[in-house]
mmCIF file of C-alpha atoms in Angstrom:
data_model
loop_
_atom_site.group_PDB
_atom_site.id
_atom_site.type_symbol
_atom_site.label_atom_id
_atom_site.label_comp_id
_atom_site.label_asym_id
_atom_site.label_seq_id
_atom_site.Cartn_x
_atom_site.Cartn_y
_atom_site.Cartn_z
ATOM 1 C CA MET A 1 -15.351 -132.020 -75.455
ATOM 2 C CA SER A 2 -14.508 -135.143 -77.331
ATOM 3 C CA LEU A 3 -11.155 -136.613 -78.282
ATOM 4 C CA GLY A 4 -10.467 -137.000 -81.986
ATOM 5 C CA ILE A 5 -12.247 -135.625 -85.004
ATOM 6 C CA PRO A 6 -15.547 -137.323 -85.866
ATOM 7 C CA PRO A 7 -16.925 -137.716 -89.397
ATOM 8 C CA PHE A 8 -18.714 -134.764 -90.961
ATOM 9 C CA ARG A 9 -22.485 -134.565 -90.770
ATOM 10 C CA PRO A 10 -24.450 -134.737 -94.041
ATOM 11 C CA ASP A 11 -24.460 -130.894 -94.135
ATOM 12 C CA GLY A 12 -20.629 -130.839 -94.246
ATOM 13 C CA TYR A 13 -20.077 -129.594 -90.682
ATOM 14 C CA LEU A 14 -18.615 -131.415 -87.708
ATOM 15 C CA PRO A 15 -21.062 -132.649 -85.057
ATOM 16 C CA GLU A 16 -21.707 -130.160 -82.247
ATOM 17 C CA GLY A 17 -19.053 -129.772 -79.602
ATOM 18 C CA ILE A 18 -15.366 -129.093 -79.321
ATOM 19 C CA HIS A 19 -13.266 -131.912 -80.713
ATOM 20 C CA LEU A 20 -9.740 -132.179 -79.285
ATOM 21 C CA CYS A 21 -6.981 -133.339 -81.581
ATOM 22 C CA THR A 22 -3.250 -133.218 -82.161
ATOM 23 C CA GLU A 23 -1.471 -131.163 -84.791
ATOM 24 C CA ALA A 24 -0.877 -134.354 -86.783
ATOM 25 C CA GLU A 25 -4.579 -135.281 -86.704
ATOM 26 C CA ALA A 26 -5.601 -131.791 -87.839
ATOM 27 C CA THR A 27 -3.008 -131.841 -90.619
ATOM 28 C CA PHE A 28 -4.080 -135.243 -91.898
ATOM 29 C CA ARG A 29 -7.806 -134.571 -91.616
ATOM 30 C CA PHE A 30 -8.004 -131.021 -92.953
ATOM 31 C CA GLY A 31 -4.713 -130.055 -94.565
ATOM 32 C CA THR A 32 -3.885 -132.476 -97.352
ATOM 33 C CA GLN A 33 -6.819 -132.834 -99.759
ATOM 34 C CA SER A 34 -6.220 -129.817 -102.030
ATOM 35 C CA ARG A 35 -3.658 -127.152 -102.827
ATOM 36 C CA ARG A 36 -5.757 -124.586 -100.947
ATOM 37 C CA ARG A 37 -5.953 -126.823 -97.871
ATOM 38 C CA ARG A 38 -2.189 -127.418 -97.998
ATOM 39 C CA ARG A 39 -1.636 -123.630 -98.029
ATOM 40 C CA LEU A 40 -3.956 -123.128 -95.076
ATOM 41 C CA ILE A 41 -2.381 -125.893 -93.014
ATOM 42 C CA VAL A 42 1.033 -124.255 -93.413
ATOM 43 C CA ARG A 43 -0.456 -121.105 -91.857
ATOM 44 C CA LEU A 44 -2.109 -123.070 -89.060
ATOM 45 C CA ARG A 45 1.027 -125.063 -88.315
ATOM 46 C CA ARG A 46 2.977 -121.810 -87.964
ATOM 47 C CA TRP A 47 0.403 -120.578 -85.449
ATOM 48 C CA ILE A 48 0.771 -123.857 -83.534
ATOM 49 C CA GLU A 49 4.558 -123.472 -83.533
ATOM 50 C CA LEU A 50 4.281 -119.914 -82.187
ATOM 51 C CA ALA A 51 1.652 -121.002 -79.642
ATOM 52 C CA ARG A 52 3.984 -123.660 -78.282
ATOM 53 C CA ALA A 53 6.907 -121.235 -78.180
ATOM 54 C CA ILE A 54 5.028 -118.796 -75.931
ATOM 55 C CA GLY A 55 3.361 -121.462 -73.791
ATOM 56 C CA ALA A 56 -0.148 -120.776 -75.088
ATOM 57 C CA LEU A 57 -2.931 -122.577 -73.318
ATOM 58 C CA ARG A 58 -5.364 -123.420 -76.128
ATOM 59 C CA LEU A 59 -5.944 -123.073 -79.866
ATOM 60 C CA LEU A 60 -9.496 -123.176 -81.197
ATOM 61 C CA VAL A 61 -9.911 -123.747 -84.948
ATOM 62 C CA ASP A 62 -12.930 -123.000 -87.116
ATOM 63 C CA GLY A 63 -13.752 -121.555 -90.505
ATOM 64 C CA SER A 64 -14.538 -123.450 -93.658
ATOM 65 C CA PHE A 65 -11.198 -125.194 -93.083
ATOM 66 C CA VAL A 66 -12.878 -127.554 -90.589
ATOM 67 C CA THR A 67 -15.769 -128.391 -92.911
ATOM 68 C CA ALA A 68 -16.124 -130.827 -95.799
ATOM 69 C CA LYS A 69 -15.777 -127.909 -98.260
ATOM 70 C CA ALA A 70 -13.291 -128.934 -100.956
ATOM 71 C CA GLU A 71 -11.823 -125.440 -101.303
ATOM 72 C CA PRO A 72 -12.126 -123.686 -97.939
ATOM 73 C CA ASP A 73 -12.028 -119.900 -97.813
ATOM 74 C CA ASP A 74 -10.116 -119.593 -94.569
ATOM 75 C CA VAL A 75 -9.046 -121.017 -91.262
ATOM 76 C CA ASP A 76 -10.285 -119.056 -88.254
ATOM 77 C CA ALA A 77 -8.509 -119.518 -84.948
ATOM 78 C CA VAL A 78 -8.496 -118.195 -81.413
ATOM 79 C CA LEU A 79 -5.262 -118.429 -79.461
ATOM 80 C CA PHE A 80 -5.544 -118.412 -75.668
ATOM 81 C CA VAL A 81 -2.292 -116.660 -74.795
ATOM 82 C CA PRO A 82 -0.612 -117.126 -71.400
ATOM 83 C CA GLN A 83 -0.959 -114.479 -68.696
ATOM 84 C CA ASN A 84 2.649 -113.426 -69.208
ATOM 85 C CA PHE A 85 2.187 -112.716 -72.921
ATOM 86 C CA SER A 86 2.717 -108.948 -72.546
ATOM 87 C CA GLU A 87 5.888 -109.662 -70.547
ATOM 88 C CA LEU A 88 7.138 -111.907 -73.364
ATOM 89 C CA VAL A 89 6.489 -109.089 -75.824
ATOM 90 C CA ALA A 90 8.324 -106.612 -73.555
ATOM 91 C CA GLN A 91 11.246 -109.071 -73.344
ATOM 92 C CA GLU A 92 11.247 -109.137 -77.162
ATOM 93 C CA ASP A 93 10.593 -112.868 -77.345
ATOM 94 C CA GLU A 94 10.582 -113.585 -81.096
ATOM 95 C CA ALA A 95 7.449 -115.753 -81.113
ATOM 96 C CA ALA A 96 5.542 -113.300 -78.923
ATOM 97 C CA LEU A 97 6.582 -110.375 -81.129
ATOM 98 C CA GLU A 98 5.468 -112.209 -84.278
ATOM 99 C CA LEU A 99 2.089 -113.016 -82.731
ATOM 100 C CA GLU A 100 1.683 -109.487 -81.354
ATOM 101 C CA GLU A 101 2.268 -108.108 -84.845
ATOM 102 C CA MET A 102 -0.412 -110.423 -86.242
ATOM 103 C CA PHE A 103 -2.863 -109.403 -83.519
ATOM 104 C CA LEU A 104 -2.242 -105.658 -83.895
ATOM 105 C CA THR A 105 -2.277 -105.512 -87.697
ATOM 106 C CA ARG A 106 -5.056 -108.132 -88.040
ATOM 107 C CA GLN A 107 -2.845 -109.845 -90.629
ATOM 108 C CA PRO A 108 -3.919 -112.538 -91.070
ATOM 109 C CA GLU A 109 -7.463 -111.535 -90.259
ATOM 110 C CA GLU A 110 -8.403 -115.041 -89.094
ATOM 111 C CA LEU A 111 -6.289 -115.223 -85.924
ATOM 112 C CA PHE A 112 -7.763 -113.788 -82.723
ATOM 113 C CA PRO A 113 -6.075 -113.486 -79.313
ATOM 114 C CA ASP A 114 -7.745 -114.300 -76.021
ATOM 115 C CA GLU A 115 -6.574 -113.933 -72.417
ATOM 116 C CA ASP A 116 -9.749 -114.660 -70.464
ATOM 117 C CA GLU A 117 -11.758 -117.850 -69.893
ATOM 118 C CA SER A 118 -15.135 -116.098 -70.122
ATOM 119 C CA VAL A 119 -14.120 -114.488 -73.413
ATOM 120 C CA TRP A 120 -12.948 -117.929 -74.585
ATOM 121 C CA GLN A 121 -16.432 -119.288 -73.921
ATOM 122 C CA GLY A 122 -17.840 -116.407 -75.971
ATOM 123 C CA TRP A 123 -15.580 -117.316 -78.893
ATOM 124 C CA CYS A 124 -16.682 -120.953 -78.623
ATOM 125 C CA GLU A 125 -20.327 -119.898 -78.711
ATOM 126 C CA PHE A 126 -19.774 -117.498 -81.618
ATOM 127 C CA PHE A 127 -17.903 -120.004 -83.767
ATOM 128 C CA SER A 128 -20.270 -122.886 -82.943
ATOM 129 C CA ARG A 129 -23.028 -121.330 -85.091
ATOM 130 C CA THR A 130 -23.088 -121.491 -88.866
ATOM 131 C CA ARG A 131 -23.606 -118.480 -91.101
ATOM 132 C CA GLU A 132 -26.606 -120.246 -92.627
ATOM 133 C CA SER A 133 -29.983 -118.572 -92.182
ATOM 134 C CA ASP A 134 -30.961 -121.106 -89.503
ATOM 135 C CA LYS A 135 -27.740 -120.457 -87.515
ATOM 136 C CA ARG A 136 -27.496 -124.186 -86.779
ATOM 137 C CA ARG A 137 -24.899 -125.389 -84.320
ATOM 138 C CA LYS A 138 -21.732 -127.089 -85.513
ATOM 139 C CA GLY A 139 -18.551 -128.511 -84.119
ATOM 140 C CA LEU A 140 -15.158 -126.890 -83.610
ATOM 141 C CA VAL A 141 -11.638 -128.241 -83.283
ATOM 142 C CA GLU A 142 -9.240 -127.541 -80.443
ATOM 143 C CA ILE A 143 -5.654 -128.464 -81.195
ATOM 144 C CA LEU A 144 -3.583 -129.612 -78.262
ATOM 145 C CA VAL A 145 -0.641 -127.235 -78.059
#
């Protein structure tokens, strides 16, 4: 893992690895250059707000949002929820209920829950490959929540 977001490679992807950053860094770097990016960052910032409210452990961000693509299609994210997430839902915690609804309905489709470190590693591996025919490795962003 590295701290901060490095420049894009010539192919438009981040260098391999997981790049740690703050919400402000992610917003400035990925969420201001176009109307589409500004829409996506609003979605991501809401996820960050909910993650903080439930005491989430980690938030991994991928998708064309973290590429040099001028008009990204989406922002994919994996939220590592705390062990007491189901208790928060049972207690009708508003943030937990909102996230649970997103997870159950798959709306938005880009947000995935995780509760297990080994599964987290699987997500990191999955998202660190491009969809290109050569399946080259690329970098991901982890936002400090």
